[in-house]
mmCIF file of C-alpha atoms in Angstrom:
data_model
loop_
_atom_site.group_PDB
_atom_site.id
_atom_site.type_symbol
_atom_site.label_atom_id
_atom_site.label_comp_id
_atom_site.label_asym_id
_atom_site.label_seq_id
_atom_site.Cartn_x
_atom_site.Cartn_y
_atom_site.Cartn_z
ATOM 1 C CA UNK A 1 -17.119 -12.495 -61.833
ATOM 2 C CA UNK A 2 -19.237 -12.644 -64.767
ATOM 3 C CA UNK A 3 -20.207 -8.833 -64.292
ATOM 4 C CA UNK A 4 -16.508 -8.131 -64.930
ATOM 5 C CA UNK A 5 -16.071 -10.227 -67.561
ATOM 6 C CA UNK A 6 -18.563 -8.954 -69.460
ATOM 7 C CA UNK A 7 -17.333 -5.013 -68.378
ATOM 8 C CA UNK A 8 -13.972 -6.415 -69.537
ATOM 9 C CA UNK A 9 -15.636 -6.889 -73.027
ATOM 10 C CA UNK A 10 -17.167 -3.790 -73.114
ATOM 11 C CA UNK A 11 -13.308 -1.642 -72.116
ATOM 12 C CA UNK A 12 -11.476 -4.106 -74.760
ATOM 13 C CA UNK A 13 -14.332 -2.850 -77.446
ATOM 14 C CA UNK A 14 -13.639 0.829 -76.443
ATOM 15 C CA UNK A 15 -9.993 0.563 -76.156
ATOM 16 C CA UNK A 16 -10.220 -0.504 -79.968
ATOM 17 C CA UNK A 17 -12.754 1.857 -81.010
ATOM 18 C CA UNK A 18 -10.222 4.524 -79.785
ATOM 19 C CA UNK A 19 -7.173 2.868 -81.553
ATOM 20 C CA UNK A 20 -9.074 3.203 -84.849
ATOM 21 C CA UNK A 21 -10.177 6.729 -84.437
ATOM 22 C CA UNK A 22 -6.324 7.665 -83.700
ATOM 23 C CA UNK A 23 -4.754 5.296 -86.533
ATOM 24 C CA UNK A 24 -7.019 6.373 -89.053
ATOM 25 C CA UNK A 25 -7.684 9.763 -87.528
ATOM 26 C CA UNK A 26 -11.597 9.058 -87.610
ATOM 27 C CA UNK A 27 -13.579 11.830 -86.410
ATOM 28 C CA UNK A 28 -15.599 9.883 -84.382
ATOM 29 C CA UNK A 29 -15.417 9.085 -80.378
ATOM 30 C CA UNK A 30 -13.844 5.762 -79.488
ATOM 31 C CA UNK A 31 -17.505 4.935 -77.709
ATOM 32 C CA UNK A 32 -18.926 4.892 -80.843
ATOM 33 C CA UNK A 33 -16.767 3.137 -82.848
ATOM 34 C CA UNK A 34 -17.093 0.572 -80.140
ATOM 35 C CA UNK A 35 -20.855 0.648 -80.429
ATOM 36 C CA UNK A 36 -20.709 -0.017 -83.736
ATOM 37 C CA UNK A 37 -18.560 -2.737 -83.552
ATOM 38 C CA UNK A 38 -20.169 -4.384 -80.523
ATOM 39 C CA UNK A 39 -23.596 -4.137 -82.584
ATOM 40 C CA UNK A 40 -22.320 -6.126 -85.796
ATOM 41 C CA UNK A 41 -20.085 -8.575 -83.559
ATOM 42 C CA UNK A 42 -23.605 -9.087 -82.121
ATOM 43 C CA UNK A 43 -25.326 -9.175 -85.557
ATOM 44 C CA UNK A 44 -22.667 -11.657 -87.053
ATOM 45 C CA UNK A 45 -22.811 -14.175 -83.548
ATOM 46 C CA UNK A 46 -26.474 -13.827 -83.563
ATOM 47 C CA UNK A 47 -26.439 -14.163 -79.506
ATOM 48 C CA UNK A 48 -25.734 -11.765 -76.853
ATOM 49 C CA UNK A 49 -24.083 -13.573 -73.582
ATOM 50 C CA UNK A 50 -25.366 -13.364 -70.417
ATOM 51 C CA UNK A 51 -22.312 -11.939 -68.966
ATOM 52 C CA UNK A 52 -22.354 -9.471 -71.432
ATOM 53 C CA UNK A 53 -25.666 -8.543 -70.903
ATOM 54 C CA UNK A 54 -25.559 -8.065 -67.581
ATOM 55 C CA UNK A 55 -22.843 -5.604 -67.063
ATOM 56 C CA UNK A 56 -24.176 -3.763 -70.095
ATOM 57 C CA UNK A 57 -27.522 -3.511 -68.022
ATOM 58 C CA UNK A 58 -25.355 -2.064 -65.304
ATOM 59 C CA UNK A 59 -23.796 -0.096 -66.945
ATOM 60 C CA UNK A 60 -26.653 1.680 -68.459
ATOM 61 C CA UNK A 61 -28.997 1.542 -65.394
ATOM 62 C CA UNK A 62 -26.416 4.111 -63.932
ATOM 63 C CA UNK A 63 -26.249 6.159 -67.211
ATOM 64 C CA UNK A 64 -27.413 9.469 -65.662
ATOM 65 C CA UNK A 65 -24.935 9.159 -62.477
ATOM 66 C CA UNK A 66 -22.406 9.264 -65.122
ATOM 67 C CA UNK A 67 -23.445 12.296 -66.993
ATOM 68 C CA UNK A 68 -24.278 14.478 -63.861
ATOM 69 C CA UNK A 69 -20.975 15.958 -63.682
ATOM 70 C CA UNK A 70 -21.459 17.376 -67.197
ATOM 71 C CA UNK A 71 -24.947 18.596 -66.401
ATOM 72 C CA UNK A 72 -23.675 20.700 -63.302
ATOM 73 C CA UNK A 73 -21.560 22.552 -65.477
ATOM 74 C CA UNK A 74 -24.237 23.991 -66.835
ATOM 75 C CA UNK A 75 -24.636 25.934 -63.968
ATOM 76 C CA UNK A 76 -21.033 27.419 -63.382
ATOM 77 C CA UNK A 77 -20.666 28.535 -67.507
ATOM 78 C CA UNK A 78 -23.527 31.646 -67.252
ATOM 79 C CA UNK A 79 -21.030 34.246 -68.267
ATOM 80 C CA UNK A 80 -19.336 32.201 -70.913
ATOM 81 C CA UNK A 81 -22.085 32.753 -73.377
ATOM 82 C CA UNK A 82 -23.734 35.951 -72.491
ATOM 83 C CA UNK A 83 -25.387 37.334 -75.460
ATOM 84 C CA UNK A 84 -26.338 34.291 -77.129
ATOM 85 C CA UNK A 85 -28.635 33.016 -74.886
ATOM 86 C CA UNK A 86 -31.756 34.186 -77.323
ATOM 87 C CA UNK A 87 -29.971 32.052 -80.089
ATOM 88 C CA UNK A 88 -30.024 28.491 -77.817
ATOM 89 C CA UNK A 89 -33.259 28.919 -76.639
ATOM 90 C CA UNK A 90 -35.029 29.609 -79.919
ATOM 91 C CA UNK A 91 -32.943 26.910 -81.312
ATOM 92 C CA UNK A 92 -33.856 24.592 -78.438
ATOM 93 C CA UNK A 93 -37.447 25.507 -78.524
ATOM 94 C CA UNK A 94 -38.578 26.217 -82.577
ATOM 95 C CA UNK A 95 -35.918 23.862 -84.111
ATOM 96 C CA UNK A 96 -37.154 20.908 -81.841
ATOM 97 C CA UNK A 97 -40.699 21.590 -82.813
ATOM 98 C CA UNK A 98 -40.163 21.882 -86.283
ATOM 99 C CA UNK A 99 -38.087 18.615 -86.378
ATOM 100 C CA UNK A 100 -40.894 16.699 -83.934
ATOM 101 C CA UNK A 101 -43.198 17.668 -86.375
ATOM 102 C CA UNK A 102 -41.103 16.617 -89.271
ATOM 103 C CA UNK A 103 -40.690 13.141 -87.804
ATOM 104 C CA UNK A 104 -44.185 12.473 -87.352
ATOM 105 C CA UNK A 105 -45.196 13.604 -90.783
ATOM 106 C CA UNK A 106 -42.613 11.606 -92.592
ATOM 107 C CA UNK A 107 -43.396 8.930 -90.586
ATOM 108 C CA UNK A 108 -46.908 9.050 -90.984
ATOM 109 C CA UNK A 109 -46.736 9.293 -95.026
ATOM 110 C CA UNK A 110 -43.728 6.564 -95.690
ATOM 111 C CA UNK A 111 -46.178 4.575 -93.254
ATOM 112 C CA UNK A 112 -49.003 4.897 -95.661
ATOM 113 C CA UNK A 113 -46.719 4.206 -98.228
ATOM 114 C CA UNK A 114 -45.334 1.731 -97.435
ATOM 115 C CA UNK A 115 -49.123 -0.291 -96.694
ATOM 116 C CA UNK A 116 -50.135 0.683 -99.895
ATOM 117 C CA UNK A 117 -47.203 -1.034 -101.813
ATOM 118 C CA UNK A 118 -47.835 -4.702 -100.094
ATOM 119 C CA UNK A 119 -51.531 -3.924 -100.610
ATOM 120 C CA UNK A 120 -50.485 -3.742 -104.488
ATOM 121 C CA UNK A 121 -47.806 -6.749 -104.283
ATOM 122 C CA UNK B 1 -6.843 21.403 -28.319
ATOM 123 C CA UNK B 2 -6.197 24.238 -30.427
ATOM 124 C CA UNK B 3 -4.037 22.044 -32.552
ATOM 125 C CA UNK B 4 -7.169 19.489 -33.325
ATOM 126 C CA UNK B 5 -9.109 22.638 -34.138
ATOM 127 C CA UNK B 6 -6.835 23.393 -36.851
ATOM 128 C CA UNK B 7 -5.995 20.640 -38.389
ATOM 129 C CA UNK B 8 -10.263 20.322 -38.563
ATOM 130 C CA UNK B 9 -10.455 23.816 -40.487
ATOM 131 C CA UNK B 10 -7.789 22.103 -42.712
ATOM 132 C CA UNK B 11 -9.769 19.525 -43.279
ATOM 133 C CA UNK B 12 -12.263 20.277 -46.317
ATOM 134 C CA UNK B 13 -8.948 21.733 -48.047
ATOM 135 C CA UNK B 14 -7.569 18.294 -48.068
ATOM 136 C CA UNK B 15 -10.803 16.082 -48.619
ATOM 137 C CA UNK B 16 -11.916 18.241 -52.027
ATOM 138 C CA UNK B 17 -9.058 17.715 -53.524
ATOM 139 C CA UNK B 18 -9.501 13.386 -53.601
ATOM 140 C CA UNK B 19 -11.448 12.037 -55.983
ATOM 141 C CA UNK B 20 -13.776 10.081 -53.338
ATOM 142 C CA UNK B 21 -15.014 13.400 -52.449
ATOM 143 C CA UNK B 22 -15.990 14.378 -55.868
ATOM 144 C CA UNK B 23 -18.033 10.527 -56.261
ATOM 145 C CA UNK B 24 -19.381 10.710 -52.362
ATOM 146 C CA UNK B 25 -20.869 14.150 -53.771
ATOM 147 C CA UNK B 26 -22.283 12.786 -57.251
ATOM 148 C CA UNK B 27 -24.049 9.420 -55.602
ATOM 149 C CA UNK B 28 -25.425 11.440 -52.726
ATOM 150 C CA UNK B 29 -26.874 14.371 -55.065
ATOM 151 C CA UNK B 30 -28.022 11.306 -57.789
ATOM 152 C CA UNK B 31 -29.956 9.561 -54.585
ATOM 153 C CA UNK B 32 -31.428 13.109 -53.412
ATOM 154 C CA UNK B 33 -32.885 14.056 -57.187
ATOM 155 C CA UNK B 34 -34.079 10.909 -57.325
ATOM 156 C CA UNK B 35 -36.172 10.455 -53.775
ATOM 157 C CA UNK B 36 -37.047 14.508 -55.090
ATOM 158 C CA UNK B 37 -38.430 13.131 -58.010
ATOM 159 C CA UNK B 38 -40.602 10.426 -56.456
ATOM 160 C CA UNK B 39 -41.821 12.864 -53.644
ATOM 161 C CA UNK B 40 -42.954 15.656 -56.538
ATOM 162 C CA UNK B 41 -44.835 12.925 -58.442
ATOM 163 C CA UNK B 42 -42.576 11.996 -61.015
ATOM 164 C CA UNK B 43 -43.435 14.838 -63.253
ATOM 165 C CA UNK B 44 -42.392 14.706 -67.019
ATOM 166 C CA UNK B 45 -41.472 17.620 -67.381
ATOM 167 C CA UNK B 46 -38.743 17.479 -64.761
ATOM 168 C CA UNK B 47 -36.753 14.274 -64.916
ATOM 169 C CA UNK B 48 -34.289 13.124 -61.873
ATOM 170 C CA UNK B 49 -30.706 13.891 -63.616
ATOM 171 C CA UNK B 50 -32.129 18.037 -63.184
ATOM 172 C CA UNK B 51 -33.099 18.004 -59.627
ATOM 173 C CA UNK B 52 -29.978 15.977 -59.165
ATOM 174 C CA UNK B 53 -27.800 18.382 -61.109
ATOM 175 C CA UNK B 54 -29.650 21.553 -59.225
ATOM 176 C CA UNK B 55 -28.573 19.794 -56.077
ATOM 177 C CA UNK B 56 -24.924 18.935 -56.889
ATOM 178 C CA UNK B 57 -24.791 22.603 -58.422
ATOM 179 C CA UNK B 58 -25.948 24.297 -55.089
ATOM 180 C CA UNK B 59 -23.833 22.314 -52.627
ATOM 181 C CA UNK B 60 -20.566 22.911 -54.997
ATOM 182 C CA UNK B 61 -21.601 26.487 -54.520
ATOM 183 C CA UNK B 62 -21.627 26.866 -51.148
ATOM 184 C CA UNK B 63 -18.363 24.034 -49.995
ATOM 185 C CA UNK B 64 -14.955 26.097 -49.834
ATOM 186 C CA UNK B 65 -14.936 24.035 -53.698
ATOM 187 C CA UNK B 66 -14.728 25.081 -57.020
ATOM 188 C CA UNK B 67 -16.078 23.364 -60.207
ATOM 189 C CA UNK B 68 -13.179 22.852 -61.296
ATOM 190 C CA UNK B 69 -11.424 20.997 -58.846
ATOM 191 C CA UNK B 70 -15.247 18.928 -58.708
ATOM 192 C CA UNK B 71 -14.365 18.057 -62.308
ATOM 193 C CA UNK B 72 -11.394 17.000 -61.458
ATOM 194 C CA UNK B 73 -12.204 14.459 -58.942
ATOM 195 C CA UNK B 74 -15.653 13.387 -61.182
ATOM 196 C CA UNK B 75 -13.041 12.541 -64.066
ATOM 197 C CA UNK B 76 -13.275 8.955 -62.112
ATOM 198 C CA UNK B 77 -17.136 8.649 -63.024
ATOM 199 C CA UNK B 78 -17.134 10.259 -66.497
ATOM 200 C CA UNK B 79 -14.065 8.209 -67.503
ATOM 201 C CA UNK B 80 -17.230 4.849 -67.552
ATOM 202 C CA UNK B 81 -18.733 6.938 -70.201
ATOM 203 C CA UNK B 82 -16.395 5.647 -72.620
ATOM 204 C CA UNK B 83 -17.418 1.693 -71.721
ATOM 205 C CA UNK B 84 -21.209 2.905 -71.232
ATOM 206 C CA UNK B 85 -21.521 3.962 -74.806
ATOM 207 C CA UNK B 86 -20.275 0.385 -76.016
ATOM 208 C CA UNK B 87 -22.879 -1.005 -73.780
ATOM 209 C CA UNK B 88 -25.357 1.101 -75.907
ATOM 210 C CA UNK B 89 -24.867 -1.279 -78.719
ATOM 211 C CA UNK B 90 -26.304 -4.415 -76.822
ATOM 212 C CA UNK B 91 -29.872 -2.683 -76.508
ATOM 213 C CA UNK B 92 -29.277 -1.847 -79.956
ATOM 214 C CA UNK B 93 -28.817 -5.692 -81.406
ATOM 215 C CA UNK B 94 -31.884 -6.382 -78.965
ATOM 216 C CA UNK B 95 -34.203 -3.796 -80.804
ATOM 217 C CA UNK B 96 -32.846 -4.073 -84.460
ATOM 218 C CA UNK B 97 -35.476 -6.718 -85.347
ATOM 219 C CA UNK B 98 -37.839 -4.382 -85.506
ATOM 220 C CA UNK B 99 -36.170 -2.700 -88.255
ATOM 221 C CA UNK B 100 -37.862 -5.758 -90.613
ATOM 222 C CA UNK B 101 -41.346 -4.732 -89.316
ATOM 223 C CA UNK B 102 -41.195 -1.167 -91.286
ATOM 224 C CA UNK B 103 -38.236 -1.084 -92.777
ATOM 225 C CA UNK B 104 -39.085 1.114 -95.472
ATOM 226 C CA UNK B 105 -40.419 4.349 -93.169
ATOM 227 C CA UNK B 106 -37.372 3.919 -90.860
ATOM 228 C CA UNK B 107 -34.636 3.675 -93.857
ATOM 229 C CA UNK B 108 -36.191 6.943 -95.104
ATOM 230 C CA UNK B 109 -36.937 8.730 -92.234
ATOM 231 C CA UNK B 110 -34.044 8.060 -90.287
ATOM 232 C CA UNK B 111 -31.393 10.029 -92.483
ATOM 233 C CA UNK B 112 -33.671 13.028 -93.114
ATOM 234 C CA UNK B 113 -35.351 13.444 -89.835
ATOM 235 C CA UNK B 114 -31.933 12.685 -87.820
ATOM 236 C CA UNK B 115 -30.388 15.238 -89.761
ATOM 237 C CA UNK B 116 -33.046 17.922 -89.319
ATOM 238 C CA UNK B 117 -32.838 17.731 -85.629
ATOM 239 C CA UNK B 118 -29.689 18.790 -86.050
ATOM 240 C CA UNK B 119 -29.590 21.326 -88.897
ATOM 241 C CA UNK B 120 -32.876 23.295 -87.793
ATOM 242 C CA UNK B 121 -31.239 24.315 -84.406
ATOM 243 C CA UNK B 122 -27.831 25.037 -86.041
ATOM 244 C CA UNK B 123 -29.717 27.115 -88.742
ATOM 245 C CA UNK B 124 -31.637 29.146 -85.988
ATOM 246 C CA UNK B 125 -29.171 29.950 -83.885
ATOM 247 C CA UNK B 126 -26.498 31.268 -87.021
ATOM 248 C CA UNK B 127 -28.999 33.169 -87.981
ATOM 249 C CA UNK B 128 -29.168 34.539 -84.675
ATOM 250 C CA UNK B 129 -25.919 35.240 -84.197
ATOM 251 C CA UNK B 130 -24.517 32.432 -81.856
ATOM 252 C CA UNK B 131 -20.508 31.774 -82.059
ATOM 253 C CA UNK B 132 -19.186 27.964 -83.744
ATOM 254 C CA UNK B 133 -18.617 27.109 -80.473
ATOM 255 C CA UNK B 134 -22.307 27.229 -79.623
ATOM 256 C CA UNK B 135 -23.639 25.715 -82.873
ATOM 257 C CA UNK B 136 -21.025 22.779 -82.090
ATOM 258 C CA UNK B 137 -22.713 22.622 -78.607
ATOM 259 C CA UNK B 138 -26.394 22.522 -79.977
ATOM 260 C CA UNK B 139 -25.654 19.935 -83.183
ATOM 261 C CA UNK B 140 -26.058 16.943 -81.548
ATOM 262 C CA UNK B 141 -28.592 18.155 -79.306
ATOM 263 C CA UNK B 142 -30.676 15.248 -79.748
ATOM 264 C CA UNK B 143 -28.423 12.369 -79.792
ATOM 265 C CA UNK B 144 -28.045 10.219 -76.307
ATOM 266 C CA UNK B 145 -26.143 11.639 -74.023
ATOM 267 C CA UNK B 146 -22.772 9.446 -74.051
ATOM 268 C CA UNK B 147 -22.911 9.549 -77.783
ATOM 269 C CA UNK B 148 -23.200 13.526 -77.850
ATOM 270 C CA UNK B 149 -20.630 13.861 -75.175
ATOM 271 C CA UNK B 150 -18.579 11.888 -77.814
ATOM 272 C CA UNK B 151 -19.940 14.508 -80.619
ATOM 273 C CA UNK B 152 -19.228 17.877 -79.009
ATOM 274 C CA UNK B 153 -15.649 16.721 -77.932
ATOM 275 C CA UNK B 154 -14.909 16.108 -81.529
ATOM 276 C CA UNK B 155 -16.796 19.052 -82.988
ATOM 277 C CA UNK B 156 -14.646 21.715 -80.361
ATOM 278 C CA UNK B 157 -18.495 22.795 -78.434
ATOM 279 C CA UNK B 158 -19.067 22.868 -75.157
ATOM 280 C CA UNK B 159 -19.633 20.048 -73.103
ATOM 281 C CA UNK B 160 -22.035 21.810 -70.517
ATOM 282 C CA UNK B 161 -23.744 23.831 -73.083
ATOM 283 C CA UNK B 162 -24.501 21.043 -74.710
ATOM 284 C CA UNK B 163 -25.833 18.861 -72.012
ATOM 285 C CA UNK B 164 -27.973 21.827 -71.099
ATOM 286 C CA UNK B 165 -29.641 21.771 -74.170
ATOM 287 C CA UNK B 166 -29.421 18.141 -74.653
ATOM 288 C CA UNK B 167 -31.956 17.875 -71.591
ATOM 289 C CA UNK B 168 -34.162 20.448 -72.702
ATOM 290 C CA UNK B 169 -34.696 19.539 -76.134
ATOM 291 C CA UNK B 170 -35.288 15.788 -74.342
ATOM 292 C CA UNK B 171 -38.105 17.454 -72.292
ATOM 293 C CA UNK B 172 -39.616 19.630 -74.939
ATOM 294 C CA UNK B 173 -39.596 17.129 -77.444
ATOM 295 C CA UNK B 174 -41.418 14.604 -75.467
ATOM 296 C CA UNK B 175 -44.296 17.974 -74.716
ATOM 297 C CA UNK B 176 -44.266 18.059 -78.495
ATOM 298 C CA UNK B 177 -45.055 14.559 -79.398
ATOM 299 C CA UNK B 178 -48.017 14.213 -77.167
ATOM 300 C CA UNK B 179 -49.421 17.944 -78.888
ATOM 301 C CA UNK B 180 -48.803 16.745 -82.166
ATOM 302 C CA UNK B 181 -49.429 13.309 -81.639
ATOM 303 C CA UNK B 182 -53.149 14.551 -81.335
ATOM 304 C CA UNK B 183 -52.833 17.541 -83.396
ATOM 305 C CA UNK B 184 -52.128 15.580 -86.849
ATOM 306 C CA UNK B 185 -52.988 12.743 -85.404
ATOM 307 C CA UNK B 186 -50.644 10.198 -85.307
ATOM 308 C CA UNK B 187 -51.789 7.465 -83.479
ATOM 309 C CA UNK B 188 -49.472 3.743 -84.927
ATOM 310 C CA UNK B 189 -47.425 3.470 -81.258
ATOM 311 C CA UNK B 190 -44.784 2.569 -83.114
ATOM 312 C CA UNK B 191 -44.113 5.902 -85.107
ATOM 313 C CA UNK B 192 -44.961 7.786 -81.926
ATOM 314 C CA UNK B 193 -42.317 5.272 -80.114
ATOM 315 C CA UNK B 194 -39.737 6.248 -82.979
ATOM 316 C CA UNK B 195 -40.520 9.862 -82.978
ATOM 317 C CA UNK B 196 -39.827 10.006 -79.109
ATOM 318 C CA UNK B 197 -36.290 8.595 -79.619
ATOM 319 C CA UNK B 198 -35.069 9.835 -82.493
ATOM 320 C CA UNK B 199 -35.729 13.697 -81.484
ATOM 321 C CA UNK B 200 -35.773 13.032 -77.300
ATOM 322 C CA UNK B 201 -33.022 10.645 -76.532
ATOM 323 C CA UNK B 202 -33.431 8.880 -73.000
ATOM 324 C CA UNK B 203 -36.020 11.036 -71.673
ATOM 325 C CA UNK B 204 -38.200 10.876 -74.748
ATOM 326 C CA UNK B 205 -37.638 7.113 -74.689
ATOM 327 C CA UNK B 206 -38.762 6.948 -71.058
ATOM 328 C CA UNK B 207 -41.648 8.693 -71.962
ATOM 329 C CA UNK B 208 -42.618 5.824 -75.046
ATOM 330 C CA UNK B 209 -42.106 3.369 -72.300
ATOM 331 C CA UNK B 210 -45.263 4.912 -70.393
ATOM 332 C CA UNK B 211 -46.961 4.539 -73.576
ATOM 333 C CA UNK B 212 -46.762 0.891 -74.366
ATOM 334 C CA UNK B 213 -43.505 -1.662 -74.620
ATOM 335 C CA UNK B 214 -43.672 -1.592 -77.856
ATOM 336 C CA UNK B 215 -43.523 2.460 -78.034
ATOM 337 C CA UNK B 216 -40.566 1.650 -76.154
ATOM 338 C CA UNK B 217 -38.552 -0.592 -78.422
ATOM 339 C CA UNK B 218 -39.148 1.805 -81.179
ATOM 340 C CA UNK B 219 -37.993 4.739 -79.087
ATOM 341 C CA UNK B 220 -34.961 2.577 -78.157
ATOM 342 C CA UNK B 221 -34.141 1.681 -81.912
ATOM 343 C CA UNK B 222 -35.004 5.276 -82.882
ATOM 344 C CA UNK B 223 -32.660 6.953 -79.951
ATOM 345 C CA UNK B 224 -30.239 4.007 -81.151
ATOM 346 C CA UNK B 225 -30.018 4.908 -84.646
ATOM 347 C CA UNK B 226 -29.972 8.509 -84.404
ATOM 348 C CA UNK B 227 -26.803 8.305 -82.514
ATOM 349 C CA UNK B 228 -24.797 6.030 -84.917
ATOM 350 C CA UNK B 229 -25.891 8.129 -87.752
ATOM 351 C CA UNK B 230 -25.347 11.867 -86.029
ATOM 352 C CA UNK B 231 -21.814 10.499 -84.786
ATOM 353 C CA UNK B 232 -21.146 9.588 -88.002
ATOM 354 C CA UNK B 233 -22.463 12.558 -90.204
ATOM 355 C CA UNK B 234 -22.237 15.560 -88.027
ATOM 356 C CA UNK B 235 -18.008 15.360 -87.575
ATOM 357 C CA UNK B 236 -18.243 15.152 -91.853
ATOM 358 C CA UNK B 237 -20.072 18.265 -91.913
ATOM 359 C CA UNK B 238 -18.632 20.466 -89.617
ATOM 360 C CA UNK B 239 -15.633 19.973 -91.734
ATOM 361 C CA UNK B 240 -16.973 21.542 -94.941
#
């Protein structure tokens, strides 16, 4: 019962993430919205409850069952975008790299940053 | 006799076409990638949803079935997607703490680094010729999957595209970290951690979880972030 109560709270949270996106025309998915909402509901109660938690876990413990039936599309869409496979793959391949390594620099310097400025507080 | 016969070559006809079909084929091809997975040694490089998604792909092949009538009948799993994402924001409350811990590298490199996972692959492939279509599929090629579903919808890509390279830029980016990682070096677990879920989603989050928990929560808060802030700049872009 408490699984569903707390799945309950998760479809009521969705239902009015989607009702803002259509009212105000927000080009954002409902999921999100929801998201968002369910994270500073959280933030503002300070507590997450356990029924909440738990169909939340159970939810995202079967995350990838629920995306495999946009995966296998992949495989059935070959001819869709023939001539632009060269274009995903270097985009796939160089533009990850160069934004991994983009990451870990910034990262690295606001780190050092960052130390230095309490060391001179 | 002959009548049972027929009414047994009607049969696959009939049971495609119900959605119980469609979920009995999903769970059974999720279970095989999975025991796959374990039997090849859980390699990186290859995580479960793939074999699992090779699987599904080749039995849809070969059943009198076509992917479209599949999708049809899988609307009744993807249709939790929507309450899934929600559920994202409960991990998210959990990790936010750490926000406090190094606030000031996160605030900065949040914006800028979430955005160039985006723009460099959108850059490459216009230059290369791809269609909008494509660059829609590839923007928010780094974001969680339920969130990027969300994304591509709303941007007019691909859905499959995108999930395709949402899993490969999850793979490659967790082979980058670990080069670079030792290349730089970069050793804080928590910026590695971060770096592993703010370019590779899930599967770069798994990956920070091998590392140490607290890789993990930063991964979590990293893969977190990135998709609040992508679903919220990417749809602003596109419109310009």
């Amino acid at each position: 019962m408490s699984m569903l109560r707390g799945f309950l709270i998760l479809v009521l949270f969705f239902l009015f993430g989607e009702a803002l996106r259509l009212a105000f025309l927000i080009p954002v998915s409902g999921g999100v919205l929801g998201m968002i909402l369910m994270t500073l509901t959280l933030m503002l109660r300070g507590r997450v409850s356990d029924a909440l938690a738990s169909s939340s876990q159970a939810l995202i413990s079967v995350l990838v069952l629920l995306i495999m039936p946009g995966v296998v599309g992949v495989f059935f869409m070959a001819s869709q975008f023939s001539g632009q496979w060269l274009a995903v793959t270097a985009a796939l391949l160089l533009g990850t790299f160069l934004s991994v390594l983009s990451t870990l620099l910034l990262m690295k310097h606001m780190g050092r940053l960052s130390v230095r400025s309490q060391a001179n507080d | 006799m002959t009548e049972l016969a027929e009414r047994f070559i009607a049969m696959p006809e009939v049971l495609s076409g119900s959605p119980i079909f469609a979920i009995g084929l999903t769970l059974s091809a999720f279970f095989a990638g999975n025991w796959l997975f374990v039997r090849i040694g859980r390699p990186l490089w290859m995580p479960p949803v793939v074999l699992a998604a090779v699987i599904l792909a080749f039995v849809i092949a070969v059943l009198p079935m076509d992917y479209v009538r599949y999708q049809e009948g899988s609307l009744w799993i993807t249709v939790l997607l929507g309450p899934a994402t929600v559920a994202l924001g409960i991990p998210l409350y959990q990790q936010i703490h750490h926000i406090r811990a190094m606030w000031v590298p996160i605030v900065v490199t949040l914006p800028l680094a979430a955005t160039m996972a985006a723009v460099y692959a959108v850059v490459i492939a216009w230059a290369l010729g791809a269609t909008p279509e494509v660059l829609a599929s590839l923007a928010p090629k780094s974001v969680t999957a339920p969130i990027a579903i969300g994304i591509t919808e709303q941007l007019g890509g691909s859905v499959p595209l995108m999930m395709g390279g949402l899993l490969i830029t999850g793979v490659v980016a967790t082979l980058f970290v670990d080069l670079l990682a030792k290349w730089l070096p970069v050793e804080d677990e928590r910026i590695l951690g971060f770096a592993l879920g703010l370019n590779g989603h899930a599967i770069g989050t798994a990956r920070a979880f091998e590392i140490s928990h607290t890789a993990g929560a930063f991964a979590s808060l990293g893969m977190g972030l990135t998709g609040v802030f992508t679903a919220l700049i990417l749809p602003l872009v596109f419109r310009l």
